[in-house]
mmCIF file of C-alpha atoms in Angstrom:
data_model
loop_
_atom_site.group_PDB
_atom_site.id
_atom_site.type_symbol
_atom_site.label_atom_id
_atom_site.label_comp_id
_atom_site.label_asym_id
_atom_site.label_seq_id
_atom_site.Cartn_x
_atom_site.Cartn_y
_atom_site.Cartn_z
ATOM 1 C CA ILE G 33 -17.932 11.110 12.173
ATOM 2 C CA GLU G 34 -14.315 11.771 13.473
ATOM 3 C CA ASP G 35 -12.881 10.857 10.065
ATOM 4 C CA GLU G 36 -14.611 13.563 8.316
ATOM 5 C CA VAL G 37 -13.565 16.319 10.575
ATOM 6 C CA LYS G 38 -11.002 18.453 8.738
ATOM 7 C CA VAL G 39 -8.950 21.237 10.380
ATOM 8 C CA ALA G 40 -6.854 23.618 8.636
ATOM 9 C CA ALA G 41 -3.296 23.677 9.456
ATOM 10 C CA HIS G 42 -3.409 27.100 10.975
ATOM 11 C CA GLU G 43 -6.302 26.237 13.209
ATOM 12 C CA ALA G 44 -4.966 23.166 14.424
ATOM 13 C CA SER G 45 -4.100 23.276 18.401
ATOM 14 C CA TYR G 46 -3.004 20.981 20.935
ATOM 15 C CA THR G 47 -4.919 20.093 24.074
ATOM 16 C CA HIS G 48 -4.685 22.431 26.998
ATOM 17 C CA PRO G 49 -4.291 20.432 30.158
ATOM 18 C CA GLU G 50 -6.535 22.879 32.328
ATOM 19 C CA GLU G 51 -9.315 22.326 29.903
ATOM 20 C CA VAL G 52 -9.073 18.694 30.306
ATOM 21 C CA GLU G 53 -8.994 18.727 33.946
ATOM 22 C CA GLU G 54 -12.315 20.905 33.897
ATOM 23 C CA PHE G 55 -14.022 18.778 31.230
ATOM 24 C CA VAL G 56 -13.593 15.619 33.111
ATOM 25 C CA SER G 57 -14.628 17.107 36.212
ATOM 26 C CA LYS G 58 -18.015 18.635 34.618
ATOM 27 C CA THR G 59 -18.687 15.696 32.619
ATOM 28 C CA GLY G 60 -17.705 12.569 34.580
ATOM 29 C CA CYS G 61 -16.386 10.923 31.524
ATOM 30 C CA ASP G 62 -14.440 7.709 31.719
ATOM 31 C CA SER G 63 -11.844 8.364 29.304
ATOM 32 C CA LEU G 64 -10.763 11.112 26.772
ATOM 33 C CA ALA G 65 -8.847 11.679 23.683
ATOM 34 C CA ILE G 66 -6.557 14.449 23.365
ATOM 35 C CA ALA G 67 -4.500 16.400 20.976
ATOM 36 C CA ILE G 68 -0.857 15.771 21.079
ATOM 37 C CA GLY G 69 0.081 15.753 17.481
ATOM 38 C CA THR G 70 -1.475 12.643 16.017
ATOM 39 C CA SER G 71 -4.063 13.009 13.262
ATOM 40 C CA HIS G 72 -6.141 10.320 11.326
ATOM 41 C CA GLY G 73 -5.082 8.823 8.226
ATOM 42 C CA ALA G 74 -1.811 7.702 6.413
ATOM 43 C CA TYR G 75 -0.590 11.267 5.902
ATOM 44 C CA LYS G 76 -0.253 12.443 9.450
ATOM 45 C CA PHE G 77 2.471 14.952 8.500
ATOM 46 C CA LYS G 78 3.405 16.931 5.662
ATOM 47 C CA PRO G 79 7.097 16.367 4.400
ATOM 48 C CA GLU G 80 8.083 20.099 5.116
ATOM 49 C CA GLN G 81 6.689 19.063 9.007
ATOM 50 C CA CYS G 82 9.591 16.541 8.937
ATOM 51 C CA THR G 83 13.383 16.100 9.168
ATOM 52 C CA VAL G 84 15.283 13.728 6.920
ATOM 53 C CA ASN G 85 17.284 10.991 8.352
ATOM 54 C CA GLU G 86 20.854 10.101 7.044
ATOM 55 C CA GLN G 87 19.037 7.369 4.928
ATOM 56 C CA GLY G 88 16.731 10.134 3.312
ATOM 57 C CA ILE G 89 13.799 8.823 5.248
ATOM 58 C CA LEU G 90 11.125 11.387 6.354
ATOM 59 C CA VAL G 91 11.116 11.706 10.315
ATOM 60 C CA PRO G 92 8.109 13.462 11.618
ATOM 61 C CA PRO G 93 8.027 15.871 14.592
ATOM 62 C CA PRO G 94 7.781 14.504 18.006
ATOM 63 C CA LEU G 95 4.377 14.107 19.843
ATOM 64 C CA ARG G 96 3.670 16.760 22.672
ATOM 65 C CA PHE G 97 4.717 14.546 25.526
ATOM 66 C CA ASP G 98 4.729 17.837 27.670
ATOM 67 C CA VAL G 99 0.986 18.021 27.126
ATOM 68 C CA LEU G 100 0.313 14.444 27.828
ATOM 69 C CA LYS G 101 2.762 14.649 31.047
ATOM 70 C CA GLU G 102 0.733 17.655 32.331
ATOM 71 C CA VAL G 103 -2.445 15.923 31.904
ATOM 72 C CA SER G 104 -1.269 13.087 33.604
ATOM 73 C CA LYS G 105 -0.153 15.085 36.496
ATOM 74 C CA ARG G 106 -3.445 16.968 36.998
ATOM 75 C CA LEU G 107 -5.333 13.568 36.552
ATOM 76 C CA PRO G 108 -3.294 10.847 37.732
ATOM 77 C CA GLY G 109 -4.294 7.475 36.493
ATOM 78 C CA PHE G 110 -7.131 8.781 34.116
ATOM 79 C CA PRO G 111 -7.393 6.922 31.080
ATOM 80 C CA ILE G 112 -6.174 8.948 27.882
ATOM 81 C CA VAL G 113 -6.934 7.707 24.286
ATOM 82 C CA LEU G 114 -4.815 8.669 21.224
ATOM 83 C CA HIS G 115 -6.761 8.849 18.079
ATOM 84 C CA GLY G 116 -5.118 8.695 14.550
ATOM 85 C CA SER G 117 -1.924 7.084 16.141
ATOM 86 C CA SER G 118 -1.044 4.643 13.193
ATOM 87 C CA SER G 119 2.702 3.959 12.770
ATOM 88 C CA VAL G 120 2.181 3.686 8.921
ATOM 89 C CA PRO G 121 4.480 0.764 8.599
ATOM 90 C CA GLN G 122 6.552 1.630 5.513
ATOM 91 C CA GLU G 123 6.751 -2.048 4.478
ATOM 92 C CA TYR G 124 3.143 -1.959 3.624
ATOM 93 C CA VAL G 125 3.382 1.571 1.716
ATOM 94 C CA LYS G 126 6.061 0.149 -0.226
ATOM 95 C CA MET G 127 4.065 -3.019 -1.064
ATOM 96 C CA ILE G 128 0.970 -0.893 -1.930
ATOM 97 C CA ASN G 129 3.123 1.305 -4.176
ATOM 98 C CA GLU G 130 4.924 -1.652 -5.835
ATOM 99 C CA HIS G 131 1.542 -3.229 -6.938
ATOM 100 C CA GLY G 132 -0.181 -0.097 -8.133
ATOM 101 C CA GLY G 133 -0.928 2.159 -5.458
ATOM 102 C CA LYS G 134 0.380 5.813 -5.043
ATOM 103 C CA MET G 135 1.047 6.807 -1.577
ATOM 104 C CA PRO G 136 3.791 9.160 -1.680
ATOM 105 C CA ASN G 137 4.929 10.569 1.665
ATOM 106 C CA ALA G 138 2.690 8.309 3.798
ATOM 107 C CA ILE G 139 3.907 8.771 7.356
ATOM 108 C CA GLY G 140 2.882 7.866 10.669
ATOM 109 C CA VAL G 141 3.729 8.108 14.314
ATOM 110 C CA PRO G 142 7.037 6.389 15.165
ATOM 111 C CA GLU G 143 6.302 3.305 17.265
ATOM 112 C CA ASP G 144 8.841 4.416 19.974
ATOM 113 C CA GLN G 145 6.869 7.150 20.623
ATOM 114 C CA LEU G 146 3.609 5.103 20.871
ATOM 115 C CA ARG G 147 5.550 2.923 23.439
ATOM 116 C CA GLU G 148 6.413 6.172 25.424
ATOM 117 C CA ALA G 149 2.788 7.105 25.374
ATOM 118 C CA ALA G 150 1.736 3.914 26.730
ATOM 119 C CA LYS G 151 4.021 4.218 29.637
ATOM 120 C CA LEU G 152 2.016 7.343 30.682
ATOM 121 C CA SER G 153 -1.784 7.495 31.016
ATOM 122 C CA VAL G 154 -2.522 6.350 27.489
ATOM 123 C CA CYS G 155 -5.004 3.378 27.680
ATOM 124 C CA LYS G 156 -5.925 3.156 24.229
ATOM 125 C CA ILE G 157 -4.017 3.812 20.932
ATOM 126 C CA ASN G 158 -6.141 3.824 17.901
ATOM 127 C CA ILE G 159 -4.265 2.437 14.712
ATOM 128 C CA ASP G 160 -6.883 1.524 12.005
ATOM 129 C CA SER G 161 -4.817 3.185 9.041
ATOM 130 C CA ASP G 162 -2.120 0.399 9.865
ATOM 131 C CA LEU G 163 -4.863 -2.235 9.479
ATOM 132 C CA ARG G 164 -6.019 -0.754 6.241
ATOM 133 C CA LEU G 165 -2.382 -0.648 4.914
ATOM 134 C CA ALA G 166 -1.623 -4.193 5.885
ATOM 135 C CA MET G 167 -4.905 -5.378 4.195
ATOM 136 C CA THR G 168 -4.598 -3.184 0.899
ATOM 137 C CA GLY G 169 -1.042 -4.056 0.526
ATOM 138 C CA THR G 170 -1.403 -7.774 0.713
ATOM 139 C CA VAL G 171 -4.696 -7.730 -1.531
ATOM 140 C CA ARG G 172 -2.816 -5.688 -4.063
ATOM 141 C CA ALA G 173 0.215 -7.906 -4.073
ATOM 142 C CA PHE G 174 -2.087 -11.021 -4.238
ATOM 143 C CA LEU G 175 -3.925 -9.696 -7.334
ATOM 144 C CA ASP G 176 -1.010 -8.456 -8.969
ATOM 145 C CA GLU G 177 0.486 -11.922 -8.521
ATOM 146 C CA HIS G 178 -2.551 -13.724 -9.355
ATOM 147 C CA PRO G 179 -4.331 -11.794 -12.108
ATOM 148 C CA ASP G 180 -6.609 -14.535 -12.920
ATOM 149 C CA LYS G 181 -8.162 -14.622 -9.280
ATOM 150 C CA PHE G 182 -11.358 -12.836 -8.291
ATOM 151 C CA ASP G 183 -12.725 -14.675 -5.379
ATOM 152 C CA PRO G 184 -12.416 -12.664 -2.102
ATOM 153 C CA ARG G 185 -12.028 -15.722 -0.205
ATOM 154 C CA GLU G 186 -8.731 -16.405 -2.036
ATOM 155 C CA TYR G 187 -7.353 -12.859 -1.923
ATOM 156 C CA LEU G 188 -8.563 -12.026 1.709
ATOM 157 C CA LYS G 189 -7.243 -15.188 3.220
ATOM 158 C CA PRO G 190 -3.846 -13.915 3.007
ATOM 159 C CA ALA G 191 -4.673 -10.311 3.849
ATOM 160 C CA ARG G 192 -6.195 -11.729 7.161
ATOM 161 C CA ALA G 193 -3.271 -13.730 7.841
ATOM 162 C CA ASN G 194 -1.211 -10.653 7.532
#
């Protein structure tokens, strides 16, 4: 159900560390997904939320490590989960676009930020969109290059290998 949850930008908020501490205490949960700037899908940030680097590539805003660090301080060693943390590899976005797809401005969480989060209390990073992009890009390329093929056993083989 989480993929169907939509929150307007003006309603979006980040996790409040004191609420995490209270929630964990009251529920006894064994891990918790918190909001530090990630979101589901391949369009995590709008272009106007990003800066543009010298190569003209959109650079997303940083994750809220201050929130993550405060949660980690309040609950040392407690496992934190990041939902919607795909990095949206641009090579797959390009592959999709070159083979009939239309994914303008698809942008994800930079991998260096995910590595930094993993050094803190984050024990699970959800990256489903990256898997979908790799699979879709490879299938699109295969079918574009082999228009006579229609057997999923043929076009899924390279996608699974990717």
